[in-house]
Amino acid sequence: MRFKKVLCVLLTAAVMTGLAACSGGRQPSPAPADNSAGASAAADNTDGLIVVGFSQVGAESDWRTANTKSMQETFTADNGYKLIFDDAQQKQDNQITAIRNFIQQEVDYIVLAPIGETGWDTVLKEAKDAGIPVIIVDRMIDVSDDSLFTCWVGSDFRKEGDIAVAWMETALAGKEKVNIVHLQGTIGSSAQIGRSEGLEAGVSANSGWELIAQQTGEFTQAKGQEVMESILKQNSQIDLVYCENDNMAFGAIDAIEAAGKTAGINGDIVIISFDATHAGLAMTLEGKINYNVECNPLHGPRVEKLIQQLQAGQTPEKLAYVEETAFDAATITQADIDARAY
Ligand code: GZL
């Protein structure tokens, strides 16, 4: 009898607990003014993990691969997270779909690495209405209401461009005429906008500099090579190629060499690059890239710090810029490369 009574009490308790859990599932709480979450968000999750939905641009470059790796190595179950990862294959529509799926799955945080700056207002309003904080990483977004995202961490792309131009002004000092080819990244991405603005300001400030060709290589090696091959056919005198990332620089160098010319510190054509990935720095050490401006992709720990602040009910800085450096073929060493984490 006693056993039966105990069993009945236990079963009743189990049923009541189950009902409480079902009714206590994630309710879209009214989004706080800045769409940030308190510690309560994590409490709603199964097995206590913080669920992070991450919409990644794609896998177009070494930089992007390193960025994805950093996020995946940070947001692990051992660290207390469940990461739902989506690769948008460089299409904004896929990112918007991914965000809607994250909302449906009632994730605790949405992390967005946006392909371009515009077109996010509607879907981020849906996230805000669902009470899910949105963290923007890497590139910036341009929205009508900045409460649609909680905070952003990334690079100052205009500053990166200015750093490259400052090096060019020193390296090219005294040259009457400099014919410049500009391989742009994905048009409309903050990285392309900022780095392009830097170069264009440099061209305006240096009367001998002329932009003889400007085209997007979409941050990929293949497209960078294809575009450079075409430009080489149309221009016999090229003095410098300003490549907005390492992978386009690799493609451009292949095209230059296939055309019987040489690139880098002992070559016909100066190469500027951005990202300072491992492969890019190896080419810089080899002297085929003259100057490489760092764009640091290791955002996993930076995003986690923001989430931990939000979990603790704190309000992170709205914008957090990453400190970055640059590498000159004339001074870089193997030790510099060995010391790098990507
Ligand atoms: C920059 C990042 C850019 C890199 C490219 O933060 O968005 O996208 O410079 C990458 O390599 O494809």
mmCIF file of C-alpha atoms and ligand atoms in Angstrom:
data_model
loop_
_atom_site.group_PDB
_atom_site.id
_atom_site.type_symbol
_atom_site.label_atom_id
_atom_site.label_comp_id
_atom_site.label_asym_id
_atom_site.label_seq_id
_atom_site.Cartn_x
_atom_site.Cartn_y
_atom_site.Cartn_z
ATOM 1 C CA MET A 1 0.000 0.000 0.000
ATOM 2 C CA ARG A 2 2.728 2.419 1.060
ATOM 3 C CA PHE A 3 4.642 1.775 -2.137
ATOM 4 C CA LYS A 4 1.546 2.449 -4.192
ATOM 5 C CA LYS A 5 0.873 5.693 -2.279
ATOM 6 C CA VAL A 6 4.453 6.852 -2.684
ATOM 7 C CA LEU A 7 4.322 5.977 -6.369
ATOM 8 C CA CYS A 8 1.083 7.921 -6.753
ATOM 9 C CA VAL A 9 2.571 10.969 -5.030
ATOM 10 C CA LEU A 10 5.716 10.765 -7.203
ATOM 11 C CA LEU A 11 3.661 10.404 -10.393
ATOM 12 C CA THR A 12 1.500 13.387 -9.402
ATOM 13 C CA ALA A 13 4.583 15.476 -8.692
ATOM 14 C CA ALA A 14 6.086 14.452 -12.024
ATOM 15 C CA VAL A 15 2.903 15.423 -13.876
ATOM 16 C CA MET A 16 2.696 18.782 -12.073
ATOM 17 C CA THR A 17 6.347 19.496 -12.797
ATOM 18 C CA GLY A 18 5.855 18.584 -16.422
ATOM 19 C CA LEU A 19 2.864 20.902 -16.736
ATOM 20 C CA ALA A 20 4.773 23.744 -15.075
ATOM 21 C CA ALA A 21 7.690 23.231 -17.467
ATOM 22 C CA CYS A 22 5.381 23.276 -20.506
ATOM 23 C CA SER A 23 3.564 26.411 -19.425
ATOM 24 C CA GLY A 24 6.871 27.962 -18.278
ATOM 25 C CA GLY A 25 8.550 27.506 -21.698
ATOM 26 C CA ARG A 26 10.074 30.552 -23.370
ATOM 27 C CA GLN A 27 7.394 33.278 -23.488
ATOM 28 C CA PRO A 28 8.247 36.229 -25.691
ATOM 29 C CA SER A 29 8.982 38.671 -22.888
ATOM 30 C CA PRO A 30 8.551 42.340 -23.778
ATOM 31 C CA ALA A 31 11.866 43.244 -25.341
ATOM 32 C CA PRO A 32 13.797 45.635 -23.065
ATOM 33 C CA ALA A 33 14.438 49.021 -24.610
ATOM 34 C CA ASP A 34 17.771 48.003 -26.042
ATOM 35 C CA ASN A 35 16.607 44.493 -26.794
ATOM 36 C CA SER A 36 19.046 43.057 -24.300
ATOM 37 C CA ALA A 37 18.335 39.907 -22.313
ATOM 38 C CA GLY A 38 18.733 39.345 -18.609
ATOM 39 C CA ALA A 39 19.797 36.126 -16.914
ATOM 40 C CA SER A 40 16.208 34.867 -17.177
ATOM 41 C CA ALA A 41 16.620 34.059 -20.878
ATOM 42 C CA ALA A 42 19.032 31.215 -20.238
ATOM 43 C CA ALA A 43 16.791 29.693 -17.590
ATOM 44 C CA ASP A 44 14.207 28.817 -20.205
ATOM 45 C CA ASN A 45 16.544 26.507 -22.076
ATOM 46 C CA THR A 46 16.671 22.773 -22.096
ATOM 47 C CA ASP A 47 19.616 21.195 -20.224
ATOM 48 C CA GLY A 48 20.729 24.670 -19.077
ATOM 49 C CA LEU A 49 22.663 25.476 -22.266
ATOM 50 C CA ILE A 50 22.507 28.973 -23.705
ATOM 51 C CA VAL A 51 21.237 28.582 -27.252
ATOM 52 C CA VAL A 52 22.982 30.780 -29.816
ATOM 53 C CA GLY A 53 21.779 31.028 -33.406
ATOM 54 C CA PHE A 54 24.645 32.197 -35.637
ATOM 55 C CA SER A 55 24.003 33.370 -39.203
ATOM 56 C CA GLN A 56 27.347 33.336 -41.045
ATOM 57 C CA VAL A 57 27.894 35.014 -44.447
ATOM 58 C CA GLY A 58 29.423 31.970 -46.131
ATOM 59 C CA ALA A 59 32.848 30.384 -46.649
ATOM 60 C CA GLU A 60 34.274 32.718 -49.301
ATOM 61 C CA SER A 61 37.699 33.351 -47.803
ATOM 62 C CA ASP A 62 40.410 32.238 -45.381
ATOM 63 C CA TRP A 63 39.234 35.039 -43.119
ATOM 64 C CA ARG A 64 35.698 33.677 -43.062
ATOM 65 C CA THR A 65 36.926 30.158 -42.329
ATOM 66 C CA ALA A 66 38.933 31.463 -39.371
ATOM 67 C CA ASN A 67 35.928 33.470 -38.175
ATOM 68 C CA THR A 68 33.638 30.421 -38.300
ATOM 69 C CA LYS A 69 36.249 28.289 -36.511
ATOM 70 C CA SER A 70 36.539 30.871 -33.746
ATOM 71 C CA MET A 71 32.775 30.898 -33.193
ATOM 72 C CA GLN A 72 32.454 27.104 -33.299
ATOM 73 C CA GLU A 73 35.369 26.618 -30.877
ATOM 74 C CA THR A 74 33.833 29.109 -28.443
ATOM 75 C CA PHE A 75 30.173 28.137 -28.409
ATOM 76 C CA THR A 76 30.488 24.495 -27.363
ATOM 77 C CA ALA A 77 28.396 22.415 -24.970
ATOM 78 C CA ASP A 78 31.411 22.163 -22.657
ATOM 79 C CA ASN A 79 31.376 25.962 -22.457
ATOM 80 C CA GLY A 80 27.637 25.941 -21.711
ATOM 81 C CA TYR A 81 26.259 26.679 -25.178
ATOM 82 C CA LYS A 82 24.265 25.077 -27.933
ATOM 83 C CA LEU A 83 25.324 26.649 -31.257
ATOM 84 C CA ILE A 84 22.925 26.547 -34.184
ATOM 85 C CA PHE A 85 25.107 27.474 -37.175
ATOM 86 C CA ASP A 86 23.847 28.559 -40.588
ATOM 87 C CA ASP A 87 26.042 29.223 -43.650
ATOM 88 C CA ALA A 88 24.159 31.655 -45.913
ATOM 89 C CA GLN A 89 26.383 30.981 -48.946
ATOM 90 C CA GLN A 90 26.779 34.737 -49.467
ATOM 91 C CA LYS A 91 23.025 35.359 -49.874
ATOM 92 C CA GLN A 92 21.162 37.822 -47.666
ATOM 93 C CA ASP A 93 17.855 36.001 -48.232
ATOM 94 C CA ASN A 94 19.387 32.917 -46.640
ATOM 95 C CA GLN A 95 20.464 34.973 -43.624
ATOM 96 C CA ILE A 96 16.960 36.364 -43.217
ATOM 97 C CA THR A 97 15.511 32.840 -43.408
ATOM 98 C CA ALA A 98 18.043 31.649 -40.835
ATOM 99 C CA ILE A 99 17.100 34.446 -38.432
ATOM 100 C CA ARG A 100 13.414 33.530 -38.773
ATOM 101 C CA ASN A 101 14.275 29.911 -38.035
ATOM 102 C CA PHE A 102 16.208 30.986 -34.952
ATOM 103 C CA ILE A 103 13.140 32.935 -33.780
ATOM 104 C CA GLN A 104 10.954 29.880 -34.317
ATOM 105 C CA GLN A 105 13.420 27.779 -32.320
ATOM 106 C CA GLU A 106 13.303 30.379 -29.530
ATOM 107 C CA VAL A 107 17.069 30.729 -29.270
ATOM 108 C CA ASP A 108 18.438 32.857 -26.465
ATOM 109 C CA TYR A 109 20.678 34.976 -28.707
ATOM 110 C CA ILE A 110 20.957 35.661 -32.412
ATOM 111 C CA VAL A 111 24.434 36.458 -33.738
ATOM 112 C CA LEU A 112 24.500 37.914 -37.242
ATOM 113 C CA ALA A 113 27.564 38.372 -39.457
ATOM 114 C CA PRO A 114 25.772 40.448 -42.103
ATOM 115 C CA ILE A 115 26.739 40.154 -45.766
ATOM 116 C CA GLY A 116 25.703 43.737 -46.447
ATOM 117 C CA GLU A 117 24.673 46.800 -44.457
ATOM 118 C CA THR A 118 21.044 47.229 -45.513
ATOM 119 C CA GLY A 119 17.810 45.195 -45.651
ATOM 120 C CA TRP A 120 17.716 44.039 -42.014
ATOM 121 C CA ASP A 121 15.008 46.196 -40.403
ATOM 122 C CA THR A 122 12.022 43.878 -40.923
ATOM 123 C CA VAL A 123 13.576 40.644 -39.710
ATOM 124 C CA LEU A 124 15.353 42.305 -36.780
ATOM 125 C CA LYS A 125 12.006 43.814 -35.715
ATOM 126 C CA GLU A 126 10.638 40.258 -35.659
ATOM 127 C CA ALA A 127 13.542 39.225 -33.415
ATOM 128 C CA LYS A 128 12.940 42.209 -31.145
ATOM 129 C CA ASP A 129 9.222 41.418 -30.901
ATOM 130 C CA ALA A 130 10.186 37.851 -29.934
ATOM 131 C CA GLY A 131 12.410 39.239 -27.164
ATOM 132 C CA ILE A 132 15.615 37.768 -28.627
ATOM 133 C CA PRO A 133 18.737 39.948 -28.386
ATOM 134 C CA VAL A 134 20.701 40.321 -31.628
ATOM 135 C CA ILE A 135 24.480 40.722 -31.636
ATOM 136 C CA ILE A 136 26.064 41.934 -34.875
ATOM 137 C CA VAL A 137 29.589 40.685 -35.586
ATOM 138 C CA ASP A 138 32.241 41.760 -38.110
ATOM 139 C CA ARG A 139 30.503 43.990 -40.660
ATOM 140 C CA MET A 140 28.039 46.704 -39.638
ATOM 141 C CA ILE A 141 24.344 47.095 -40.452
ATOM 142 C CA ASP A 142 22.451 50.264 -41.351
ATOM 143 C CA VAL A 143 19.013 50.194 -39.684
ATOM 144 C CA SER A 144 16.409 52.910 -39.031
ATOM 145 C CA ASP A 145 16.313 52.086 -35.304
ATOM 146 C CA ASP A 146 19.495 50.989 -33.564
ATOM 147 C CA SER A 147 17.532 49.292 -30.794
ATOM 148 C CA LEU A 148 17.006 46.528 -33.387
ATOM 149 C CA PHE A 149 20.406 45.190 -32.354
ATOM 150 C CA THR A 150 21.831 44.978 -28.872
ATOM 151 C CA CYS A 151 25.519 45.507 -29.710
ATOM 152 C CA TRP A 152 28.202 45.098 -32.395
ATOM 153 C CA VAL A 153 31.811 43.954 -32.423
ATOM 154 C CA GLY A 154 34.046 44.248 -35.481
ATOM 155 C CA SER A 155 36.671 46.217 -37.345
ATOM 156 C CA ASP A 156 37.078 49.836 -38.353
ATOM 157 C CA PHE A 157 37.308 49.257 -42.095
ATOM 158 C CA ARG A 158 37.856 52.880 -43.025
ATOM 159 C CA LYS A 159 40.802 52.948 -40.625
ATOM 160 C CA GLU A 160 42.174 49.826 -42.292
ATOM 161 C CA GLY A 161 42.002 51.616 -45.651
ATOM 162 C CA ASP A 162 43.677 54.702 -44.210
ATOM 163 C CA ILE A 163 46.508 52.553 -42.791
ATOM 164 C CA ALA A 164 47.112 51.046 -46.245
ATOM 165 C CA VAL A 165 47.048 54.468 -47.934
ATOM 166 C CA ALA A 166 49.500 55.922 -45.410
ATOM 167 C CA TRP A 167 51.940 53.127 -46.298
ATOM 168 C CA MET A 168 51.368 53.756 -50.016
ATOM 169 C CA GLU A 169 52.114 57.472 -49.631
ATOM 170 C CA THR A 170 55.499 56.643 -48.098
ATOM 171 C CA ALA A 171 56.334 53.778 -50.461
ATOM 172 C CA LEU A 172 55.276 55.697 -53.584
ATOM 173 C CA ALA A 173 56.682 59.073 -52.548
ATOM 174 C CA GLY A 174 58.309 60.848 -55.468
ATOM 175 C CA LYS A 175 56.513 58.840 -58.153
ATOM 176 C CA GLU A 176 54.986 61.226 -60.671
ATOM 177 C CA LYS A 177 52.342 58.747 -61.830
ATOM 178 C CA VAL A 178 50.858 55.683 -60.085
ATOM 179 C CA ASN A 179 48.311 53.595 -61.991
ATOM 180 C CA ILE A 180 46.179 51.792 -59.413
ATOM 181 C CA VAL A 181 43.891 48.775 -59.882
ATOM 182 C CA HIS A 182 41.231 48.430 -57.179
ATOM 183 C CA LEU A 183 39.825 44.939 -56.474
ATOM 184 C CA GLN A 184 36.845 45.551 -54.227
ATOM 185 C CA GLY A 185 35.190 43.124 -51.852
ATOM 186 C CA THR A 186 31.486 42.274 -51.808
ATOM 187 C CA ILE A 187 29.774 45.508 -52.823
ATOM 188 C CA GLY A 188 27.746 46.995 -49.989
ATOM 189 C CA SER A 189 29.621 45.179 -47.253
ATOM 190 C CA SER A 190 31.158 47.395 -44.558
ATOM 191 C CA ALA A 191 34.588 45.940 -45.318
ATOM 192 C CA GLN A 192 34.295 47.005 -48.950
ATOM 193 C CA ILE A 193 32.756 50.385 -48.133
ATOM 194 C CA GLY A 194 35.402 51.343 -45.573
ATOM 195 C CA ARG A 195 38.451 50.064 -47.432
ATOM 196 C CA SER A 196 37.227 51.632 -50.684
ATOM 197 C CA GLU A 197 36.600 54.974 -48.982
ATOM 198 C CA GLY A 198 40.166 54.863 -47.644
ATOM 199 C CA LEU A 199 41.647 54.329 -51.102
ATOM 200 C CA GLU A 200 39.391 56.850 -52.807
ATOM 201 C CA ALA A 201 40.346 59.479 -50.220
ATOM 202 C CA GLY A 202 44.005 58.647 -50.908
ATOM 203 C CA VAL A 203 43.534 59.047 -54.663
ATOM 204 C CA SER A 204 41.883 62.427 -54.101
ATOM 205 C CA ALA A 205 44.760 63.560 -51.873
ATOM 206 C CA ASN A 206 47.605 62.374 -54.159
ATOM 207 C CA SER A 207 47.461 64.021 -57.586
ATOM 208 C CA GLY A 208 49.779 61.471 -59.244
ATOM 209 C CA TRP A 209 47.580 58.502 -58.264
ATOM 210 C CA GLU A 210 45.049 57.331 -60.842
ATOM 211 C CA LEU A 211 42.405 54.636 -60.406
ATOM 212 C CA ILE A 212 42.607 52.908 -63.795
ATOM 213 C CA ALA A 213 40.244 50.048 -62.908
ATOM 214 C CA GLN A 214 37.817 49.350 -60.069
ATOM 215 C CA GLN A 215 35.852 46.084 -59.912
ATOM 216 C CA THR A 216 34.591 43.628 -57.305
ATOM 217 C CA GLY A 217 36.292 40.282 -56.864
ATOM 218 C CA GLU A 218 33.646 39.343 -54.261
ATOM 219 C CA PHE A 219 36.363 38.527 -51.696
ATOM 220 C CA THR A 220 37.124 35.243 -53.518
ATOM 221 C CA GLN A 221 40.370 34.041 -55.117
ATOM 222 C CA ALA A 222 38.701 32.770 -58.263
ATOM 223 C CA LYS A 223 36.840 35.985 -58.988
ATOM 224 C CA GLY A 224 39.881 38.054 -58.054
ATOM 225 C CA GLN A 225 41.958 36.168 -60.615
ATOM 226 C CA GLU A 226 39.269 36.399 -63.299
ATOM 227 C CA VAL A 227 38.844 40.154 -62.857
ATOM 228 C CA MET A 228 42.614 40.770 -62.762
ATOM 229 C CA GLU A 229 43.134 38.749 -65.962
ATOM 230 C CA SER A 230 40.634 40.996 -67.733
ATOM 231 C CA ILE A 231 42.177 44.200 -66.358
ATOM 232 C CA LEU A 232 45.678 43.085 -67.405
ATOM 233 C CA LYS A 233 44.453 42.657 -70.968
ATOM 234 C CA GLN A 234 43.143 46.217 -71.020
ATOM 235 C CA ASN A 235 45.978 48.014 -69.193
ATOM 236 C CA SER A 236 49.665 47.763 -70.068
ATOM 237 C CA GLN A 237 50.927 49.990 -67.240
ATOM 238 C CA ILE A 238 49.781 48.890 -63.760
ATOM 239 C CA ASP A 239 51.844 50.054 -60.783
ATOM 240 C CA LEU A 240 49.773 48.868 -57.821
ATOM 241 C CA VAL A 241 46.854 46.525 -57.080
ATOM 242 C CA TYR A 242 44.814 47.340 -53.945
ATOM 243 C CA CYS A 243 43.121 44.041 -53.032
ATOM 244 C CA GLU A 244 40.461 44.290 -50.337
ATOM 245 C CA ASN A 245 41.303 40.834 -48.985
ATOM 246 C CA ASP A 246 44.006 38.157 -49.136
ATOM 247 C CA ASN A 247 42.095 35.731 -51.329
ATOM 248 C CA MET A 248 41.626 38.310 -54.075
ATOM 249 C CA ALA A 249 45.331 39.142 -53.732
ATOM 250 C CA PHE A 250 46.210 35.473 -54.299
ATOM 251 C CA GLY A 251 44.065 35.459 -57.453
ATOM 252 C CA ALA A 252 45.491 38.750 -58.673
ATOM 253 C CA ILE A 253 49.086 37.548 -58.196
ATOM 254 C CA ASP A 254 48.327 34.352 -60.142
ATOM 255 C CA ALA A 255 46.912 36.459 -62.980
ATOM 256 C CA ILE A 256 49.871 38.858 -62.926
ATOM 257 C CA GLU A 257 52.393 36.028 -63.107
ATOM 258 C CA ALA A 258 50.420 34.243 -65.826
ATOM 259 C CA ALA A 259 50.650 37.462 -67.828
ATOM 260 C CA GLY A 260 54.444 37.369 -67.573
ATOM 261 C CA LYS A 261 54.696 40.172 -65.010
ATOM 262 C CA THR A 262 55.875 40.053 -61.396
ATOM 263 C CA ALA A 263 54.266 41.155 -58.129
ATOM 264 C CA GLY A 264 55.656 42.385 -54.820
ATOM 265 C CA ILE A 265 58.785 43.932 -53.436
ATOM 266 C CA ASN A 266 60.995 42.771 -56.310
ATOM 267 C CA GLY A 267 58.261 42.946 -58.939
ATOM 268 C CA ASP A 268 56.647 45.243 -61.474
ATOM 269 C CA ILE A 269 53.441 45.648 -59.452
ATOM 270 C CA VAL A 270 52.980 46.573 -55.772
ATOM 271 C CA ILE A 271 50.350 44.458 -53.965
ATOM 272 C CA ILE A 272 48.309 45.760 -51.048
ATOM 273 C CA SER A 273 46.115 43.273 -49.178
ATOM 274 C CA PHE A 274 43.823 43.046 -46.148
ATOM 275 C CA ASP A 275 43.083 40.337 -43.560
ATOM 276 C CA ALA A 276 46.638 39.198 -42.717
ATOM 277 C CA THR A 277 45.563 35.564 -42.701
ATOM 278 C CA HIS A 278 48.228 32.905 -42.294
ATOM 279 C CA ALA A 279 48.411 32.343 -46.039
ATOM 280 C CA GLY A 280 48.402 36.089 -46.692
ATOM 281 C CA LEU A 281 51.300 36.634 -44.300
ATOM 282 C CA ALA A 282 53.230 33.787 -45.893
ATOM 283 C CA MET A 283 52.913 35.624 -49.227
ATOM 284 C CA THR A 284 53.974 38.839 -47.481
ATOM 285 C CA LEU A 285 57.061 37.108 -46.032
ATOM 286 C CA GLU A 286 57.783 35.779 -49.520
ATOM 287 C CA GLY A 287 57.630 39.381 -50.751
ATOM 288 C CA LYS A 288 54.742 38.882 -53.194
ATOM 289 C CA ILE A 289 52.421 41.016 -51.050
ATOM 290 C CA ASN A 290 54.073 44.323 -50.143
ATOM 291 C CA TYR A 291 51.765 45.365 -47.317
ATOM 292 C CA ASN A 292 49.032 43.462 -45.483
ATOM 293 C CA VAL A 293 46.576 45.167 -43.129
ATOM 294 C CA GLU A 294 45.186 42.959 -40.375
ATOM 295 C CA CYS A 295 41.475 42.340 -40.048
ATOM 296 C CA ASN A 296 41.097 40.103 -37.038
ATOM 297 C CA PRO A 297 38.444 37.340 -37.399
ATOM 298 C CA LEU A 298 38.712 35.806 -33.929
ATOM 299 C CA HIS A 299 35.332 37.066 -32.764
ATOM 300 C CA GLY A 300 34.196 33.962 -30.844
ATOM 301 C CA PRO A 301 35.583 35.046 -27.456
ATOM 302 C CA ARG A 302 34.524 38.650 -28.081
ATOM 303 C CA VAL A 303 30.908 37.636 -28.744
ATOM 304 C CA GLU A 304 30.926 35.303 -25.751
ATOM 305 C CA LYS A 305 32.031 38.174 -23.518
ATOM 306 C CA LEU A 306 29.058 40.204 -24.741
ATOM 307 C CA ILE A 307 26.666 37.308 -24.062
ATOM 308 C CA GLN A 308 28.071 36.817 -20.574
ATOM 309 C CA GLN A 309 27.554 40.513 -19.867
ATOM 310 C CA LEU A 310 23.940 40.243 -21.031
ATOM 311 C CA GLN A 311 23.427 37.069 -18.998
ATOM 312 C CA ALA A 312 24.589 39.019 -15.963
ATOM 313 C CA GLY A 313 22.026 41.727 -16.707
ATOM 314 C CA GLN A 314 24.705 44.210 -17.777
ATOM 315 C CA THR A 315 24.500 46.508 -20.821
ATOM 316 C CA PRO A 316 27.526 46.105 -23.108
ATOM 317 C CA GLU A 317 28.956 48.984 -25.103
ATOM 318 C CA LYS A 318 26.876 49.379 -28.275
ATOM 319 C CA LEU A 319 29.946 49.307 -30.549
ATOM 320 C CA ALA A 320 33.248 47.523 -29.835
ATOM 321 C CA TYR A 321 36.128 48.009 -32.289
ATOM 322 C CA VAL A 322 38.915 45.440 -32.538
ATOM 323 C CA GLU A 323 42.536 46.641 -32.294
ATOM 324 C CA GLU A 324 44.461 45.712 -35.452
ATOM 325 C CA THR A 325 47.940 46.091 -36.938
ATOM 326 C CA ALA A 326 49.644 45.724 -40.345
ATOM 327 C CA PHE A 327 52.604 43.837 -41.822
ATOM 328 C CA ASP A 328 55.287 45.154 -44.227
ATOM 329 C CA ALA A 329 57.147 42.692 -46.467
ATOM 330 C CA ALA A 330 60.314 44.653 -45.704
ATOM 331 C CA THR A 331 60.187 43.851 -41.988
ATOM 332 C CA ILE A 332 57.937 40.801 -41.393
ATOM 333 C CA THR A 333 59.583 37.685 -39.948
ATOM 334 C CA GLN A 334 58.593 34.029 -39.671
ATOM 335 C CA ALA A 335 58.336 34.598 -35.919
ATOM 336 C CA ASP A 336 55.621 37.193 -36.583
ATOM 337 C CA ILE A 337 53.628 34.579 -38.458
ATOM 338 C CA ASP A 338 54.277 31.802 -35.936
ATOM 339 C CA ALA A 339 52.921 34.062 -33.198
ATOM 340 C CA ARG A 340 49.586 34.477 -34.950
ATOM 341 C CA ALA A 341 46.421 32.595 -33.969
ATOM 342 C CA TYR A 342 44.894 32.548 -37.487
HETATM 343 C C1 GZL B 1 36.127 41.674 -42.925
HETATM 344 C C2 GZL B 1 35.332 40.550 -43.526
HETATM 345 C C3 GZL B 1 35.760 40.329 -44.933
HETATM 346 C C4 GZL B 1 37.212 39.894 -45.052
HETATM 347 C C5 GZL B 1 37.124 38.968 -46.200
HETATM 348 O O1 GZL B 1 35.787 41.858 -41.610
HETATM 349 O O2 GZL B 1 33.953 40.842 -43.503
HETATM 350 O O3 GZL B 1 34.962 39.290 -45.477
HETATM 351 O O4 GZL B 1 38.106 40.949 -45.248
HETATM 352 C C6 GZL B 1 35.844 38.234 -45.875
HETATM 353 O O5 GZL B 1 38.207 38.090 -46.342
HETATM 354 O O6 GZL B 1 35.387 37.513 -46.940
#
